[in-house]
Tab-separated table of C-alpha atoms in Angstrom:
chain	number	residue	atom	x	y	z
P	1	MET	CA	23.060	0.195	18.661
P	2	GLU	CA	21.823	1.818	21.863
P	3	LYS	CA	19.201	-0.420	23.447
P	4	ASN	CA	16.610	2.235	24.153
P	5	TYR	CA	13.566	-0.025	23.928
P	6	GLN	CA	11.427	0.830	26.897
P	7	HIS	CA	8.249	-1.030	26.067
P	8	ILE	CA	9.332	-4.512	25.066
P	9	GLY	CA	7.078	-7.097	26.609
P	10	LYS	CA	3.515	-8.323	26.308
P	11	PHE	CA	1.003	-6.651	24.011
P	12	PHE	CA	-2.713	-7.320	24.129
P	13	LEU	CA	-3.647	-7.012	20.505
P	14	LEU	CA	-7.173	-5.786	21.143
P	15	ASN	CA	-5.951	-2.239	21.595
P	16	PHE	CA	-2.805	-1.692	19.559
P	17	VAL	CA	-2.842	1.250	17.173
P	18	LEU	CA	-3.752	0.504	13.563
P	19	ILE	CA	-1.704	2.722	11.303
P	20	SER	CA	-1.020	0.453	8.331
P	21	PHE	CA	-4.267	0.785	6.405
P	22	LEU	CA	-4.730	-0.263	2.803
P	23	LEU	CA	-6.164	2.464	0.627
P	24	ALA	CA	-8.380	0.429	-1.566
P	25	ALA	CA	-8.313	0.012	-5.267
P	26	ASN	CA	-11.658	-0.916	-6.768
P	27	THR	CA	-12.283	-4.560	-5.926
P	28	ASN	CA	-16.007	-4.565	-6.509
P	29	ALA	CA	-17.143	-7.714	-8.276
P	30	GLN	CA	-17.751	-6.945	-11.955
P	31	GLU	CA	-18.255	-9.093	-14.983
P	32	GLU	CA	-14.821	-9.595	-16.490
P	33	LYS	CA	-14.390	-8.532	-20.105
P	34	ILE	CA	-11.599	-10.384	-21.908
P	35	LEU	CA	-9.697	-8.217	-24.365
P	36	ALA	CA	-7.213	-10.803	-25.647
P	37	ARG	CA	-6.241	-14.452	-25.301
P	38	VAL	CA	-2.632	-15.596	-25.701
P	39	GLY	CA	-2.525	-19.380	-25.542
P	40	ASP	CA	-3.903	-20.299	-22.121
P	41	LYS	CA	-3.397	-16.758	-20.810
P	42	THR	CA	-5.817	-13.847	-21.068
P	43	ILE	CA	-5.678	-10.064	-20.787
P	44	SER	CA	-8.823	-8.461	-19.381
P	45	LEU	CA	-10.026	-4.979	-20.246
P	46	ASP	CA	-9.421	-3.932	-16.646
P	47	GLU	CA	-5.861	-5.294	-16.726
P	48	PHE	CA	-5.146	-3.397	-19.954
P	49	ILE	CA	-6.387	-0.105	-18.492
P	50	ARG	CA	-4.555	-0.563	-15.178
P	51	ARG	CA	-1.287	-1.491	-16.879
P	52	ALA	CA	-1.636	1.550	-19.145
P	53	GLU	CA	-2.840	4.058	-16.545
P	54	TYR	CA	-1.411	3.011	-13.150
P	55	THR	CA	2.259	3.218	-14.073
P	56	VAL	CA	4.402	5.494	-16.207
P	57	ARG	CA	4.449	4.555	-19.879
P	58	PRO	CA	7.559	5.027	-22.046
P	59	ALA	CA	7.762	8.005	-24.399
P	60	TYR	CA	6.931	5.921	-27.467
P	61	CYS	CA	3.377	5.141	-26.269
P	62	LYS	CA	2.470	7.704	-23.631
P	63	ASN	CA	-0.265	9.498	-25.606
P	64	ASN	CA	-3.874	8.418	-26.102
P	65	PHE	CA	-3.915	7.908	-29.866
P	66	ASN	CA	-4.810	4.613	-31.530
P	67	ILE	CA	-1.160	3.956	-32.360
P	68	ASP	CA	-0.306	4.208	-28.650
P	69	LYS	CA	-3.049	1.738	-27.742
P	70	LYS	CA	-1.678	-0.735	-30.298
P	71	ILE	CA	1.821	-0.499	-28.836
P	72	ILE	CA	0.410	-1.014	-25.336
P	73	LEU	CA	-1.571	-4.086	-26.394
P	74	ASN	CA	1.393	-5.490	-28.322
P	75	SER	CA	3.577	-4.966	-25.232
P	76	LEU	CA	1.140	-6.805	-22.945
P	77	ILE	CA	0.728	-9.643	-25.450
P	78	ALA	CA	4.522	-9.825	-25.807
P	79	GLU	CA	4.804	-10.083	-22.020
P	80	LYS	CA	2.489	-13.117	-22.089
P	81	LEU	CA	4.437	-14.664	-24.981
P	82	LEU	CA	7.739	-14.268	-23.138
P	83	ALA	CA	6.163	-15.825	-20.036
P	84	ILE	CA	4.997	-18.796	-22.117
P	85	GLU	CA	8.508	-19.186	-23.529
P	86	ALA	CA	9.996	-19.050	-20.029
P	87	GLY	CA	7.733	-21.892	-18.867
P	88	GLY	CA	5.594	-22.064	-15.768
P	89	ASN	CA	8.083	-24.018	-13.644
P	90	ASN	CA	11.509	-22.708	-14.628
P	91	THR	CA	14.337	-22.430	-12.115
P	92	PHE	CA	13.704	-18.723	-11.544
P	93	ILE	CA	9.969	-18.750	-10.856
P	94	SER	CA	10.368	-21.873	-8.685
P	95	LYS	CA	12.777	-20.156	-6.286
P	96	ALA	CA	11.444	-20.036	-2.731
P	97	GLU	CA	12.045	-16.272	-2.589
P	98	VAL	CA	10.049	-15.628	-5.764
P	99	GLN	CA	7.213	-17.876	-4.624
P	100	ALA	CA	7.131	-16.045	-1.281
P	101	TYR	CA	6.995	-12.720	-3.136
P	102	LEU	CA	4.044	-13.877	-5.251
P	103	GLN	CA	2.268	-15.366	-2.243
P	104	GLY	CA	2.755	-12.146	-0.296
P	105	ARG	CA	1.277	-10.073	-3.095
P	106	LYS	CA	-1.696	-12.422	-3.384
P	107	GLU	CA	-2.377	-12.328	0.346
P	108	GLN	CA	-2.149	-8.544	0.432
P	109	LEU	CA	-4.880	-8.337	-2.217
P	110	MET	CA	-6.947	-10.950	-0.357
P	111	ARG	CA	-6.869	-8.706	2.718
P	112	LEU	CA	-8.001	-5.803	0.567
P	113	TYR	CA	-10.981	-7.788	-0.729
P	114	LEU	CA	-11.770	-8.831	2.844
P	115	TYR	CA	-11.686	-5.199	3.954
P	116	ASN	CA	-13.924	-4.045	1.112
P	117	ASP	CA	-16.530	-6.740	1.749
P	118	GLU	CA	-16.496	-6.761	5.550
P	119	VAL	CA	-15.974	-3.044	6.180
P	120	ARG	CA	-16.186	-0.635	3.283
P	121	SER	CA	-19.319	-2.066	1.680
P	122	LYS	CA	-21.166	-1.703	5.004
P	123	ILE	CA	-20.488	2.010	5.506
P	124	LYS	CA	-23.565	4.164	6.080
P	125	LEU	CA	-22.928	7.919	5.920
P	126	ASP	CA	-24.929	10.531	7.824
P	127	THR	CA	-26.111	13.058	5.208
P	128	ASN	CA	-26.911	15.674	7.863
P	129	LYS	CA	-23.377	15.401	9.220
P	130	ILE	CA	-21.913	15.843	5.728
P	131	ASN	CA	-24.113	18.880	5.030
P	132	THR	CA	-23.143	20.498	8.338
P	133	ALA	CA	-19.426	19.961	7.719
P	134	PHE	CA	-19.824	21.298	4.169
P	135	LYS	CA	-21.249	24.513	5.640
P	136	TYR	CA	-18.048	25.168	7.611
P	137	ALA	CA	-15.473	23.418	5.390
P	138	GLY	CA	-14.210	26.711	3.942
P	139	ARG	CA	-12.764	27.748	7.277
P	140	GLU	CA	-9.079	27.878	8.109
P	141	TYR	CA	-8.574	27.734	11.869
P	142	GLN	CA	-5.594	29.023	13.816
P	143	ILE	CA	-5.506	26.896	16.963
P	144	SER	CA	-3.500	26.309	20.107
P	145	TYR	CA	-3.497	22.758	21.398
P	146	VAL	CA	-2.107	20.423	23.998
P	147	SER	CA	-1.762	16.629	23.809
P	148	LEU	CA	-1.793	14.421	26.889
P	149	GLN	CA	-1.131	10.767	27.630
P	150	ASP	CA	-2.669	10.710	31.105
P	151	SER	CA	-6.436	10.297	31.551
P	152	LEU	CA	-6.336	11.762	35.079
P	153	ILE	CA	-4.660	14.957	33.891
P	154	ALA	CA	-7.112	15.117	30.984
P	155	LYS	CA	-10.007	14.889	33.466
P	156	GLN	CA	-8.438	17.566	35.676
P	157	LEU	CA	-7.937	19.890	32.705
P	158	GLU	CA	-11.542	19.338	31.666
P	159	GLU	CA	-12.701	20.504	35.107
P	160	GLU	CA	-10.473	23.587	35.067
P	161	ILE	CA	-10.864	24.726	31.452
P	162	ILE	CA	-14.269	23.461	30.348
P	163	GLU	CA	-16.298	23.420	33.575
P	164	LYS	CA	-14.701	26.209	35.650
P	165	LYS	CA	-13.857	28.324	32.572
P	166	ILE	CA	-10.321	29.068	33.780
P	167	PRO	CA	-8.436	30.595	30.799
P	168	PHE	CA	-6.670	28.020	28.595
P	169	GLU	CA	-3.234	29.674	28.665
P	170	LYS	CA	-3.382	30.562	32.357
P	171	THR	CA	-4.194	26.983	33.328
P	172	LEU	CA	-1.413	25.470	31.230
P	173	HIS	CA	1.217	28.066	32.178
P	174	GLU	CA	0.527	28.319	35.904
P	175	ASN	CA	-0.876	24.932	36.885
P	176	TYR	CA	1.130	22.697	34.530
P	177	ASN	CA	4.265	24.787	33.953
P	178	LEU	CA	3.872	24.606	30.158
P	179	GLN	CA	6.083	27.427	28.899
P	180	GLU	CA	5.076	27.310	25.237
P	181	ILE	CA	1.731	26.137	23.852
P	182	PRO	CA	1.913	24.651	20.321
P	183	GLU	CA	-0.027	26.356	17.526
P	184	LYS	CA	-1.026	25.270	14.027
P	185	LYS	CA	-3.398	25.943	11.143
P	186	VAL	CA	-6.169	23.458	10.436
P	187	GLU	CA	-8.028	23.253	7.124
P	188	TRP	CA	-10.552	20.694	5.975
P	189	SER	CA	-8.430	19.772	2.964
P	190	LYS	CA	-5.324	18.989	5.041
P	191	LEU	CA	-4.647	15.606	6.606
P	192	GLU	CA	-5.904	15.616	10.189
P	193	HIS	CA	-7.261	13.075	12.626
P	194	PRO	CA	-11.017	12.553	11.979
P	195	LEU	CA	-11.895	13.607	15.547
P	196	VAL	CA	-10.076	16.912	15.090
P	197	LEU	CA	-11.916	17.630	11.842
P	198	ASP	CA	-15.220	16.544	13.335
P	199	SER	CA	-14.817	18.765	16.381
P	200	LEU	CA	-13.849	21.880	14.402
P	201	PHE	CA	-16.179	21.639	11.420
P	202	SER	CA	-19.382	20.319	12.983
P	203	LYS	CA	-20.662	23.617	14.439
P	204	ASP	CA	-20.279	27.387	14.304
P	205	HIS	CA	-17.290	27.872	16.621
P	206	LYS	CA	-16.334	31.299	17.944
P	207	LYS	CA	-12.920	32.785	18.647
P	208	GLY	CA	-11.781	31.633	22.081
P	209	ASP	CA	-13.801	28.399	22.127
P	210	VAL	CA	-12.023	25.498	23.833
P	211	ILE	CA	-12.733	21.942	22.673
P	212	GLY	CA	-11.843	18.795	24.577
P	213	PRO	CA	-10.869	16.417	25.784
P	214	LEU	CA	-10.762	14.623	22.429
P	215	LYS	CA	-9.817	10.964	22.887
P	216	ILE	CA	-7.573	10.532	19.859
P	217	GLU	CA	-6.752	6.951	20.854
P	218	ASP	CA	-6.183	4.985	24.033
P	219	ASN	CA	-4.130	7.118	26.442
P	220	HIS	CA	-3.948	10.042	23.998
P	221	TYR	CA	-6.112	13.095	24.686
P	222	MET	CA	-6.197	16.526	23.089
P	223	PHE	CA	-7.530	19.994	23.977
P	224	ILE	CA	-7.925	22.684	21.308
P	225	LYS	CA	-8.392	26.446	21.638
P	226	ILE	CA	-9.610	28.410	18.612
P	227	ASN	CA	-7.523	31.581	18.318
P	228	SER	CA	-9.068	32.778	15.056
P	229	TRP	CA	-10.521	31.620	11.770
P	230	LYS	CA	-11.132	32.911	8.280
P	231	ASN	CA	-13.541	31.605	5.676
P	232	THR	CA	-13.090	31.022	1.940
P	233	PRO	CA	-16.563	30.479	0.494
P	234	ALA	CA	-17.224	28.121	-2.404
P	235	ILE	CA	-18.849	30.298	-5.072
P	236	THR	CA	-18.818	28.635	-8.473
P	237	ALA	CA	-20.670	25.411	-9.206
P	238	LYS	CA	-17.333	23.615	-9.621
P	239	GLN	CA	-16.016	24.919	-6.287
P	240	ILE	CA	-19.208	23.816	-4.542
P	241	GLU	CA	-19.036	20.372	-6.153
P	242	ASN	CA	-15.353	19.927	-5.261
P	243	ARG	CA	-15.891	20.986	-1.652
P	244	TYR	CA	-18.895	18.732	-1.173
P	245	ASN	CA	-17.000	15.784	-2.671
P	246	SER	CA	-14.045	16.528	-0.387
P	247	VAL	CA	-16.275	16.476	2.701
P	248	HIS	CA	-18.117	13.352	1.539
P	249	ASN	CA	-14.893	11.467	0.741
P	250	THR	CA	-13.260	12.458	4.025
P	251	TYR	CA	-16.217	11.166	6.023
P	252	GLU	CA	-16.300	8.002	3.936
P	253	GLU	CA	-12.610	7.314	4.631
P	254	SER	CA	-13.083	8.180	8.297
P	255	GLU	CA	-15.991	5.756	8.657
P	256	ALA	CA	-14.053	3.107	6.737
P	257	PHE	CA	-11.082	3.485	9.055
P	258	ARG	CA	-13.302	3.363	12.131
P	259	GLY	CA	-14.986	0.237	10.803
P	260	TYR	CA	-11.612	-1.323	10.019
P	261	VAL	CA	-10.376	-0.682	13.552
P	262	GLU	CA	-13.478	-2.306	15.029
P	263	TYR	CA	-13.245	-5.274	12.661
P	264	VAL	CA	-9.599	-5.886	13.540
P	265	LYS	CA	-10.353	-5.567	17.246
P	266	GLU	CA	-12.948	-8.300	16.832
P	267	ILE	CA	-10.475	-10.561	14.993
P	268	MET	CA	-7.678	-9.929	17.514
P	269	ASN	CA	-9.770	-9.908	20.685
P	270	GLY	CA	-8.097	-11.821	23.510
P	271	LYS	CA	-4.880	-12.493	21.608
P	272	SER	CA	-1.539	-11.330	22.964
P	273	LEU	CA	2.043	-11.146	21.770
P	274	ASP	CA	4.906	-11.612	24.225
P	275	PHE	CA	8.444	-10.710	23.082
P	276	ASN	CA	11.541	-12.591	24.220
P	277	LYS	CA	13.486	-9.482	25.218
P	278	GLU	CA	17.034	-10.799	24.898
P	279	VAL	CA	16.522	-12.273	21.423
P	280	PHE	CA	14.560	-9.212	20.298
P	281	PHE	CA	17.404	-6.912	21.385
P	282	GLU	CA	19.893	-9.032	19.452
P	283	LEU	CA	17.708	-9.086	16.338
P	284	ALA	CA	17.177	-5.316	16.492
P	285	ASP	CA	20.934	-4.790	16.721
P	286	ILE	CA	21.419	-6.967	13.635
P	287	PHE	CA	18.565	-5.498	11.604
P	288	GLY	CA	19.140	-1.856	12.499
P	289	PRO	CA	21.955	-1.142	10.019
P	290	GLU	CA	20.814	-3.680	7.411
P	291	TYR	CA	17.067	-4.070	7.017
P	292	MET	CA	16.036	-0.903	5.197
P	293	ASN	CA	18.826	-1.211	2.632
P	294	SER	CA	18.090	-4.908	2.132
P	295	ARG	CA	14.389	-4.262	1.520
P	296	LYS	CA	15.165	-1.498	-0.999
P	297	THR	CA	17.531	-3.826	-2.857
P	298	GLN	CA	14.921	-6.597	-2.816
P	299	GLU	CA	12.180	-4.378	-4.275
P	300	GLU	CA	14.470	-2.926	-6.941
P	301	ALA	CA	15.618	-6.391	-7.966
P	302	PHE	CA	12.072	-7.618	-8.494
P	303	GLU	CA	10.964	-4.419	-10.233
P	304	GLU	CA	13.864	-4.704	-12.657
P	305	GLY	CA	13.183	-8.405	-13.109
P	306	VAL	CA	16.844	-9.335	-12.888
P	307	TRP	CA	16.772	-11.352	-9.668
P	308	ASP	CA	18.153	-14.535	-11.166
P	309	TYR	CA	20.519	-12.717	-13.525
P	310	LYS	CA	22.193	-10.774	-10.711
P	311	LYS	CA	22.214	-13.932	-8.580
P	312	GLU	CA	20.995	-11.913	-5.605
P	313	GLU	CA	19.798	-13.702	-2.496
P	314	MET	CA	17.188	-12.349	-0.108
P	315	GLU	CA	19.540	-12.745	2.829
P	316	PHE	CA	21.311	-10.314	5.100
P	317	ARG	CA	24.679	-11.520	3.936
P	318	ASN	CA	26.793	-9.241	6.130
P	319	THR	CA	24.991	-10.359	9.259
P	320	LYS	CA	24.339	-14.010	8.431
P	321	PRO	CA	26.773	-15.397	11.044
P	322	ARG	CA	25.044	-13.440	13.822
P	323	LEU	CA	21.604	-14.442	12.565
P	324	ASP	CA	22.647	-18.093	12.443
P	325	GLU	CA	23.416	-17.943	16.163
P	326	ILE	CA	19.817	-17.044	17.040
P	327	ARG	CA	17.801	-18.642	14.198
P	328	ASN	CA	16.344	-21.340	16.420
P	329	GLU	CA	15.711	-19.047	19.385
P	330	LYS	CA	12.199	-17.926	20.326
P	331	LEU	CA	11.597	-14.326	19.220
P	332	PHE	CA	8.041	-13.961	20.512
P	333	THR	CA	4.959	-15.936	21.489
P	334	PHE	CA	1.661	-15.181	19.800
P	335	ASP	CA	-1.615	-16.915	20.553
P	336	ASN	CA	0.220	-19.762	22.361
P	337	HIS	CA	2.593	-20.321	19.414
P	338	ASP	CA	6.338	-19.700	19.764
P	339	TRP	CA	7.802	-17.893	16.743
P	340	THR	CA	11.490	-18.582	16.230
P	341	VAL	CA	13.756	-16.117	14.467
P	342	GLU	CA	13.869	-18.545	11.516
P	343	GLU	CA	10.064	-18.565	11.220
P	344	PHE	CA	10.017	-14.767	11.430
P	345	LEU	CA	12.643	-14.482	8.662
P	346	ARG	CA	10.535	-16.727	6.431
P	347	GLU	CA	7.443	-14.643	7.118
P	348	ILE	CA	9.039	-11.325	6.162
P	349	LYS	CA	9.953	-12.728	2.759
P	350	LYS	CA	6.241	-12.760	1.949
P	351	HIS	CA	5.340	-9.846	4.222
P	352	PRO	CA	8.186	-7.303	4.298
P	353	LEU	CA	8.002	-5.239	7.452
P	354	VAL	CA	6.223	-1.897	7.145
P	355	PHE	CA	7.515	0.745	9.532
P	356	ARG	CA	4.918	3.196	10.802
P	357	GLU	CA	7.468	6.011	10.791
P	358	LYS	CA	9.504	6.431	7.615
P	359	LYS	CA	12.283	8.417	9.261
P	360	PHE	CA	13.481	7.887	12.799
P	361	PRO	CA	16.784	7.993	14.721
P	362	GLN	CA	18.759	4.793	15.044
P	363	ASN	CA	18.047	4.494	18.763
P	364	LYS	CA	14.310	4.288	17.963
P	365	PHE	CA	14.706	1.361	15.575
P	366	GLY	CA	13.750	-1.179	18.245
P	367	ASP	CA	10.469	0.597	18.960
P	368	GLN	CA	9.627	0.780	15.255
P	369	LEU	CA	10.622	-2.865	14.706
P	370	GLN	CA	8.332	-3.869	17.551
P	371	LEU	CA	5.371	-2.040	15.969
P	372	ALA	CA	6.154	-3.433	12.517
P	373	ILE	CA	6.063	-6.978	13.922
P	374	LEU	CA	2.716	-6.246	15.585
P	375	ASP	CA	1.312	-5.068	12.251
P	376	MET	CA	2.726	-8.121	10.491
P	377	ILE	CA	0.986	-10.406	12.990
P	378	ARG	CA	-2.263	-8.489	12.574
P	379	ASP	CA	-2.043	-8.997	8.809
P	380	GLU	CA	-1.311	-12.693	9.336
P	381	CYS	CA	-4.582	-13.018	11.283
P	382	LEU	CA	-6.506	-11.106	8.609
P	383	THR	CA	-4.946	-13.332	5.944
P	384	LYS	CA	-6.175	-16.459	7.749
P	385	GLU	CA	-9.642	-14.926	7.846
P	386	ALA	CA	-9.415	-14.169	4.111
P	387	TYR	CA	-8.406	-17.766	3.314
P	388	ALA	CA	-11.267	-19.062	5.469
P	389	LYS	CA	-13.694	-16.965	3.420
P	390	GLY	CA	-12.254	-18.203	0.111
P	391	TYR	CA	-10.681	-14.983	-1.137
P	392	ASP	CA	-7.766	-16.890	-2.638
P	393	ASP	CA	-10.213	-18.136	-5.306
P	394	VAL	CA	-11.782	-14.750	-6.120
P	395	PRO	CA	-11.271	-14.124	-9.882
P	396	GLY	CA	-9.670	-10.718	-9.283
P	397	VAL	CA	-7.103	-12.225	-6.904
P	398	VAL	CA	-6.356	-15.119	-9.260
P	399	ARG	CA	-5.916	-12.738	-12.228
P	400	ASP	CA	-3.704	-10.334	-10.292
P	401	ASN	CA	-1.477	-13.163	-9.107
P	402	GLN	CA	-1.162	-14.516	-12.656
P	403	MET	CA	-0.359	-11.018	-13.936
P	404	TRP	CA	2.563	-10.691	-11.520
P	405	LYS	CA	3.785	-14.215	-12.243
P	406	ASP	CA	3.694	-13.585	-16.001
P	407	ASN	CA	5.452	-10.268	-15.528
P	408	LEU	CA	8.304	-11.801	-13.520
P	409	ASN	CA	8.621	-14.736	-15.907
P	410	SER	CA	8.703	-12.440	-18.937
P	411	LEU	CA	11.402	-10.280	-17.355
P	412	TYR	CA	13.458	-13.370	-16.592
P	413	GLU	CA	13.109	-14.508	-20.207
P	414	LYS	CA	13.843	-11.029	-21.568
P	415	TYR	CA	17.102	-10.720	-19.649
P	416	ARG	CA	18.098	-14.235	-20.656
P	417	ILE	CA	17.701	-13.196	-24.307
P	418	LEU	CA	19.569	-9.928	-23.789
P	419	LYS	CA	22.411	-11.698	-22.024
P	420	GLU	CA	22.751	-14.185	-24.875
P	421	ALA	CA	22.825	-11.267	-27.336
P	422	GLY	CA	25.370	-9.370	-25.229
P	423	LYS	CA	22.930	-6.468	-24.810
P	424	ASP	CA	22.051	-6.829	-21.136
P	425	SER	CA	24.283	-3.996	-19.895
P	426	LEU	CA	23.332	-1.695	-22.791
P	427	PHE	CA	19.604	-2.015	-22.029
P	428	ALA	CA	19.847	0.118	-18.886
P	429	SER	CA	21.410	3.064	-20.729
P	430	ASN	CA	19.699	2.830	-24.138
P	431	TYR	CA	16.685	0.538	-23.886
P	432	GLN	CA	14.941	1.907	-26.978
P	433	GLU	CA	17.893	0.998	-29.184
P	434	VAL	CA	18.045	-2.498	-27.677
P	435	ILE	CA	14.296	-2.959	-28.188
P	436	LYS	CA	14.654	-1.878	-31.807
P	437	SER	CA	17.686	-4.026	-32.618
P	438	THR	CA	17.089	-7.139	-30.484
P	439	LEU	CA	13.673	-7.396	-28.864
P	440	ASN	CA	11.437	-6.216	-31.720
P	441	PRO	CA	12.636	-8.977	-34.084
P	442	TYR	CA	12.335	-11.583	-31.327
P	443	VAL	CA	8.805	-10.481	-30.373
P	444	ASP	CA	7.850	-10.499	-34.076
P	445	SER	CA	8.983	-14.120	-34.276
P	446	LEU	CA	6.845	-15.015	-31.247
P	447	GLN	CA	3.828	-13.257	-32.753
P	448	TYR	CA	4.250	-15.419	-35.848
P	449	LYS	CA	4.914	-18.595	-33.830
P	450	TYR	CA	1.784	-18.234	-31.666
P	451	SER	CA	-0.428	-16.375	-34.162
P	452	ASP	CA	-3.048	-19.122	-34.320
P	453	LYS	CA	-3.346	-19.044	-30.507
P	454	ILE	CA	-3.853	-15.271	-30.195
P	455	PHE	CA	-7.361	-13.754	-30.250
P	456	ILE	CA	-8.191	-10.045	-29.874
P	457	ASN	CA	-11.616	-8.491	-29.285
P	458	THR	CA	-11.133	-5.557	-31.663
P	459	ASP	CA	-14.506	-3.944	-30.907
P	460	LEU	CA	-13.642	-3.814	-27.215
P	461	PHE	CA	-10.151	-2.564	-28.048
P	462	ASN	CA	-11.360	0.227	-30.338
P	463	ASN	CA	-13.658	1.602	-27.632
P	464	ILE	CA	-10.881	2.009	-25.044
P	465	LYS	CA	-10.173	5.627	-24.052
P	466	LEU	CA	-6.881	6.413	-22.330
P	467	THR	CA	-5.393	9.534	-20.778
P	468	LYS	CA	-1.882	10.818	-21.401
P	469	ILE	CA	-1.264	11.738	-17.771
P	470	ASP	CA	1.731	10.095	-16.099
P	471	LEU	CA	0.536	8.260	-12.989
P	472	SER	CA	2.145	5.863	-10.565
P	473	VAL	CA	-0.565	4.370	-8.346
P	474	THR	CA	0.550	2.778	-5.086
P	475	TYR	CA	-0.875	1.208	-1.940
P	476	ALA	CA	-0.146	3.241	1.196
P	477	ASN	CA	1.625	1.647	4.166
P	478	SER	CA	1.597	-1.820	2.658
P	479	PRO	CA	4.207	-4.575	2.300
P	480	PHE	CA	4.054	-4.223	-1.500
P	481	SER	CA	3.322	-0.695	-2.667
P	482	GLN	CA	3.120	-1.166	-6.436
P	483	VAL	CA	-0.424	-1.810	-7.673
P	484	VAL	CA	0.661	-3.121	-11.085
P	485	PRO	CA	4.023	-4.141	-12.575
P	486	ASN	CA	6.144	-1.606	-14.427
P	487	PHE	CA	5.208	-1.161	-18.070
P	488	PRO	CA	6.796	-3.974	-20.152
P	489	LEU	CA	9.652	-2.555	-22.229
P	490	VAL	CA	9.714	-5.264	-24.880
P	491	THR	CA	8.413	-3.902	-28.196
P	492	THR	CA	7.620	-0.702	-30.090
P	493	ASP	CA	5.509	-2.565	-32.661
P	494	ASN	CA	2.407	-0.532	-33.572
P	495	LYS	CA	0.680	-3.016	-35.898
P	496	LEU	CA	-1.867	-5.701	-35.050
P	497	ASP	CA	-0.936	-7.914	-38.009
P	498	TYR	CA	-1.083	-11.275	-36.242
P	499	GLY	CA	-3.646	-13.367	-34.387
P	500	SER	CA	-7.396	-13.336	-35.031
P	501	ALA	CA	-9.825	-10.451	-34.600
P	502	VAL	CA	-12.976	-11.696	-32.869
P	503	LYS	CA	-16.202	-10.305	-31.421
P	504	SER	CA	-15.822	-12.427	-28.306
P	505	VAL	CA	-12.570	-13.955	-27.065
P	506	PRO	CA	-12.912	-17.749	-26.689
């Protein structure tokens, strides 16, 4: 790999760019309603709805009729029963890789709770600002723009274009030899930097207006010229409501992001990360061809729940000899602690690297790896803060962690059963037939075996309303993108003819 890494060295973490930002699920503290108990395990109403709505359901229960709800509940109860049968400390769930996976998921959710409590809950929106933006949010601007990474040039341009009123194009063509000035359309509904939206939609701009310099981030400035605009008014009550909500939500996310940046700056203030260039170059050369494929394989293995069955290892097997040569070498120093390659490899098992750019040429891998490590370290500091504030004991975090553990355990047990029955390979191509012939009878036997330990709040169950829209909800730019496990493909049973119906689950 070409070693085109121009910026390896020391980073002061007060100012590094924060791209990886968790888009929050609802983590507001609410009284938990228990829908069902299966032995010492429970299924909350919220868990039922999320498992039914946040991932794609199979064809046999994808509608919103009562029969579909019964299949969903039976599937979730069956998942708990299979997890009980697998045991809480079996050889699969005890694997270091699986424990790291579960710990990583837990810590990701802890950071989300921390963010919601320390940042999002403290947002105060300016109603006047929202109303002003709403007034102009129907506009579609055609703009010319220039981006700069030099504050002195930005200041000089400000003098020439803004203060002396020298024409935008003339200044850039003649004084800065810019042959072609970029153009684009900007609408409120499209993804743009908050400062760009704020500058364009906060007043009644005219054709020819020049805006700038906008300080997008440290050492990144922008000037905008408005070439033209057209307006699409909101007329109907629904259009007005949708537009207002769009403006409100955009400002809310913008303020949340701004608050998050400030909070992280406070946590990271004074800390620095210093890369060991030679070892970093070697690691980048090793990881470049391997890491993305290895991560994809890792995620697929866990999602399928066949980690132990396939006897996969979370190792870069093709590059292990080269990694072994540098395992004990220092990769970087952070906050006076030397991180070896071995320590880094352990960390990415519970915090897979998240690359800020999803597609980039091979010779840019080192730059992207560098940024991904910075983001990993930032998350490590936020995780420590979350532990210090006790978020590992928050009921929502505990329940989510148990849900994932039960899911993995049930998948392990399911594939053990299928392998014994000689149906493991058939399941991938014809899972409904395998459920019907093999898993349904087995789940029925577990329902009978544990019937006296199963309690269902039927009143709560009967009041559940589901949609029939296929959704797959994910976290953006996060180590673990799935919000909930895949729907458990274990039974098509549509009868609740076991357990006890109760008004309140014990």
